JSON list of C-alpha atoms in Angstrom, two decimals:
[
{"chain": "A", "resi": 30, "resn": "UNK", "atom": "CA", "xyz": [-5.56, -8.91, 6.64]},
{"chain": "A", "resi": 31, "resn": "UNK", "atom": "CA", "xyz": [-6.90, -5.97, 8.58]},
{"chain": "A", "resi": 32, "resn": "UNK", "atom": "CA", "xyz": [-5.10, -2.70, 9.18]},
{"chain": "A", "resi": 33, "resn": "UNK", "atom": "CA", "xyz": [-6.20, 0.14, 11.37]},
{"chain": "A", "resi": 34, "resn": "UNK", "atom": "CA", "xyz": [-6.09, 3.78, 10.45]},
{"chain": "A", "resi": 35, "resn": "UNK", "atom": "CA", "xyz": [-4.00, 4.46, 13.55]},
{"chain": "A", "resi": 36, "resn": "UNK", "atom": "CA", "xyz": [-1.43, 1.85, 12.48]},
{"chain": "A", "resi": 37, "resn": "UNK", "atom": "CA", "xyz": [-1.27, 3.35, 8.99]},
{"chain": "A", "resi": 38, "resn": "UNK", "atom": "CA", "xyz": [-0.78, 6.80, 10.49]},
{"chain": "A", "resi": 39, "resn": "UNK", "atom": "CA", "xyz": [1.94, 5.55, 12.87]},
{"chain": "A", "resi": 40, "resn": "UNK", "atom": "CA", "xyz": [3.95, 3.68, 10.24]},
{"chain": "A", "resi": 41, "resn": "UNK", "atom": "CA", "xyz": [3.63, 6.62, 7.83]},
{"chain": "A", "resi": 42, "resn": "UNK", "atom": "CA", "xyz": [4.99, 8.96, 10.46]},
{"chain": "A", "resi": 43, "resn": "UNK", "atom": "CA", "xyz": [7.95, 6.63, 11.13]},
{"chain": "A", "resi": 44, "resn": "UNK", "atom": "CA", "xyz": [8.77, 6.45, 7.44]},
{"chain": "A", "resi": 45, "resn": "UNK", "atom": "CA", "xyz": [8.56, 10.22, 6.93]},
{"chain": "A", "resi": 46, "resn": "UNK", "atom": "CA", "xyz": [10.77, 10.78, 9.98]},
{"chain": "A", "resi": 47, "resn": "UNK", "atom": "CA", "xyz": [13.25, 8.31, 8.47]},
{"chain": "A", "resi": 48, "resn": "UNK", "atom": "CA", "xyz": [13.38, 10.37, 5.25]},
{"chain": "A", "resi": 49, "resn": "UNK", "atom": "CA", "xyz": [13.94, 13.57, 7.20]},
{"chain": "A", "resi": 50, "resn": "UNK", "atom": "CA", "xyz": [16.71, 11.97, 9.28]},
{"chain": "A", "resi": 51, "resn": "UNK", "atom": "CA", "xyz": [18.37, 10.95, 6.00]},
{"chain": "A", "resi": 52, "resn": "UNK", "atom": "CA", "xyz": [18.31, 14.60, 4.93]},
{"chain": "A", "resi": 53, "resn": "UNK", "atom": "CA", "xyz": [15.34, 14.58, 2.59]},
{"chain": "A", "resi": 54, "resn": "UNK", "atom": "CA", "xyz": [13.00, 17.54, 2.70]},
{"chain": "A", "resi": 55, "resn": "UNK", "atom": "CA", "xyz": [11.83, 16.88, -0.86]},
{"chain": "A", "resi": 56, "resn": "UNK", "atom": "CA", "xyz": [12.29, 14.21, -3.51]},
{"chain": "A", "resi": 57, "resn": "UNK", "atom": "CA", "xyz": [12.73, 14.87, -7.23]},
{"chain": "A", "resi": 58, "resn": "UNK", "atom": "CA", "xyz": [10.62, 12.42, -9.23]},
{"chain": "A", "resi": 59, "resn": "UNK", "atom": "CA", "xyz": [12.00, 12.02, -12.75]},
{"chain": "A", "resi": 60, "resn": "UNK", "atom": "CA", "xyz": [9.17, 9.91, -14.16]},
{"chain": "A", "resi": 61, "resn": "UNK", "atom": "CA", "xyz": [5.64, 11.14, -14.73]},
{"chain": "A", "resi": 62, "resn": "UNK", "atom": "CA", "xyz": [3.64, 8.44, -16.51]},
{"chain": "A", "resi": 63, "resn": "UNK", "atom": "CA", "xyz": [3.28, 4.95, -15.08]},
{"chain": "A", "resi": 64, "resn": "UNK", "atom": "CA", "xyz": [1.57, 1.71, -16.03]},
{"chain": "A", "resi": 65, "resn": "UNK", "atom": "CA", "xyz": [-1.46, 0.81, -14.00]},
{"chain": "A", "resi": 66, "resn": "UNK", "atom": "CA", "xyz": [-3.18, -2.56, -13.75]},
{"chain": "A", "resi": 67, "resn": "UNK", "atom": "CA", "xyz": [-6.96, -2.09, -13.49]},
{"chain": "A", "resi": 68, "resn": "UNK", "atom": "CA", "xyz": [-8.36, -2.85, -10.03]},
{"chain": "A", "resi": 69, "resn": "UNK", "atom": "CA", "xyz": [-10.37, -5.84, -11.27]},
{"chain": "A", "resi": 70, "resn": "UNK", "atom": "CA", "xyz": [-7.16, -7.59, -12.37]},
{"chain": "A", "resi": 71, "resn": "UNK", "atom": "CA", "xyz": [-4.62, -6.30, -9.84]},
{"chain": "A", "resi": 72, "resn": "UNK", "atom": "CA", "xyz": [-5.45, -8.72, -7.03]},
{"chain": "A", "resi": 73, "resn": "UNK", "atom": "CA", "xyz": [-6.09, -11.84, -9.11]},
{"chain": "A", "resi": 74, "resn": "UNK", "atom": "CA", "xyz": [-2.85, -13.85, -9.12]},
{"chain": "A", "resi": 75, "resn": "UNK", "atom": "CA", "xyz": [-4.47, -16.60, -11.21]},
{"chain": "A", "resi": 76, "resn": "UNK", "atom": "CA", "xyz": [-4.94, -14.50, -14.31]},
{"chain": "A", "resi": 77, "resn": "UNK", "atom": "CA", "xyz": [-2.17, -12.56, -16.01]},
{"chain": "A", "resi": 78, "resn": "UNK", "atom": "CA", "xyz": [-3.30, -9.00, -16.69]},
{"chain": "A", "resi": 79, "resn": "UNK", "atom": "CA", "xyz": [-3.58, -8.24, -20.36]},
{"chain": "A", "resi": 80, "resn": "UNK", "atom": "CA", "xyz": [-5.03, -4.77, -19.93]},
{"chain": "A", "resi": 81, "resn": "UNK", "atom": "CA", "xyz": [-2.93, -1.88, -18.72]},
{"chain": "A", "resi": 82, "resn": "UNK", "atom": "CA", "xyz": [-3.71, 1.78, -18.62]},
{"chain": "A", "resi": 83, "resn": "UNK", "atom": "CA", "xyz": [-1.59, 4.85, -17.99]},
{"chain": "A", "resi": 84, "resn": "UNK", "atom": "CA", "xyz": [-1.55, 7.00, -14.90]},
{"chain": "A", "resi": 85, "resn": "UNK", "atom": "CA", "xyz": [0.24, 10.28, -14.42]},
{"chain": "A", "resi": 86, "resn": "UNK", "atom": "CA", "xyz": [2.02, 11.34, -11.24]},
{"chain": "A", "resi": 87, "resn": "UNK", "atom": "CA", "xyz": [1.57, 15.04, -11.95]},
{"chain": "A", "resi": 88, "resn": "UNK", "atom": "CA", "xyz": [-2.20, 14.54, -12.22]},
{"chain": "A", "resi": 89, "resn": "UNK", "atom": "CA", "xyz": [-2.27, 12.49, -9.03]},
{"chain": "A", "resi": 90, "resn": "UNK", "atom": "CA", "xyz": [-0.21, 15.15, -7.22]},
{"chain": "A", "resi": 91, "resn": "UNK", "atom": "CA", "xyz": [-2.44, 17.96, -8.53]},
{"chain": "A", "resi": 92, "resn": "UNK", "atom": "CA", "xyz": [-5.50, 16.12, -7.21]},
{"chain": "A", "resi": 93, "resn": "UNK", "atom": "CA", "xyz": [-3.84, 15.72, -3.81]},
{"chain": "A", "resi": 94, "resn": "UNK", "atom": "CA", "xyz": [-2.86, 19.40, -3.73]},
{"chain": "A", "resi": 95, "resn": "UNK", "atom": "CA", "xyz": [-6.48, 20.33, -4.41]},
{"chain": "A", "resi": 96, "resn": "UNK", "atom": "CA", "xyz": [-7.48, 18.34, -1.34]},
{"chain": "A", "resi": 97, "resn": "UNK", "atom": "CA", "xyz": [-4.68, 19.91, 0.70]},
{"chain": "A", "resi": 98, "resn": "UNK", "atom": "CA", "xyz": [-5.71, 23.42, -0.34]},
{"chain": "A", "resi": 99, "resn": "UNK", "atom": "CA", "xyz": [-9.40, 22.76, 0.37]},
{"chain": "A", "resi": 100, "resn": "UNK", "atom": "CA", "xyz": [-10.41, 23.10, -3.29]},
{"chain": "A", "resi": 101, "resn": "UNK", "atom": "CA", "xyz": [-11.89, 19.59, -3.23]},
{"chain": "A", "resi": 102, "resn": "UNK", "atom": "CA", "xyz": [-13.15, 17.51, -0.35]},
{"chain": "A", "resi": 103, "resn": "UNK", "atom": "CA", "xyz": [-11.06, 14.64, 0.95]},
{"chain": "A", "resi": 104, "resn": "UNK", "atom": "CA", "xyz": [-12.32, 11.27, -0.22]},
{"chain": "A", "resi": 105, "resn": "UNK", "atom": "CA", "xyz": [-11.12, 7.71, 0.14]},
{"chain": "A", "resi": 106, "resn": "UNK", "atom": "CA", "xyz": [-10.04, 7.46, -3.49]},
{"chain": "A", "resi": 107, "resn": "UNK", "atom": "CA", "xyz": [-7.43, 10.14, -2.82]},
{"chain": "A", "resi": 108, "resn": "UNK", "atom": "CA", "xyz": [-5.46, 7.37, -1.08]},
{"chain": "A", "resi": 109, "resn": "UNK", "atom": "CA", "xyz": [-5.01, 5.80, -4.52]},
{"chain": "A", "resi": 110, "resn": "UNK", "atom": "CA", "xyz": [-3.43, 9.02, -5.81]},
{"chain": "A", "resi": 111, "resn": "UNK", "atom": "CA", "xyz": [-1.29, 9.18, -2.68]},
{"chain": "A", "resi": 112, "resn": "UNK", "atom": "CA", "xyz": [-0.19, 5.57, -3.16]},
{"chain": "A", "resi": 113, "resn": "UNK", "atom": "CA", "xyz": [1.17, 6.25, -6.64]},
{"chain": "A", "resi": 114, "resn": "UNK", "atom": "CA", "xyz": [3.18, 9.23, -5.41]},
{"chain": "A", "resi": 115, "resn": "UNK", "atom": "CA", "xyz": [4.46, 7.30, -2.38]},
{"chain": "A", "resi": 116, "resn": "UNK", "atom": "CA", "xyz": [5.47, 4.38, -4.60]},
{"chain": "A", "resi": 117, "resn": "UNK", "atom": "CA", "xyz": [7.48, 6.72, -6.82]},
{"chain": "A", "resi": 118, "resn": "UNK", "atom": "CA", "xyz": [9.13, 8.31, -3.77]},
{"chain": "A", "resi": 119, "resn": "UNK", "atom": "CA", "xyz": [9.94, 4.90, -2.30]},
{"chain": "A", "resi": 120, "resn": "UNK", "atom": "CA", "xyz": [11.42, 3.69, -5.59]},
{"chain": "A", "resi": 121, "resn": "UNK", "atom": "CA", "xyz": [13.53, 6.87, -5.84]},
{"chain": "A", "resi": 122, "resn": "UNK", "atom": "CA", "xyz": [14.75, 6.98, -2.24]},
{"chain": "A", "resi": 123, "resn": "UNK", "atom": "CA", "xyz": [15.96, 3.44, -1.63]},
{"chain": "A", "resi": 124, "resn": "UNK", "atom": "CA", "xyz": [17.59, 3.44, 1.81]}
]
């Protein structure tokens, strides 16, 4: 599977517009900690993961805010932090 950055940008914009049309200008996330499957095991459907670690949405969000405010440079790994926050938003706003 190959995705383009322009496609990712376009679908993201559609989804954010959808939230705004539904009346959301912010989303309250009640959970903070989440289970994470290490990258080496996440995409191997032939082996059940036995190792989990914890992630924290507030840490991920703080890292993203640092990028937004110019305190740290943008880097590709920031998409991982963004993905955890977006997952939590998507699981909270089910419409």
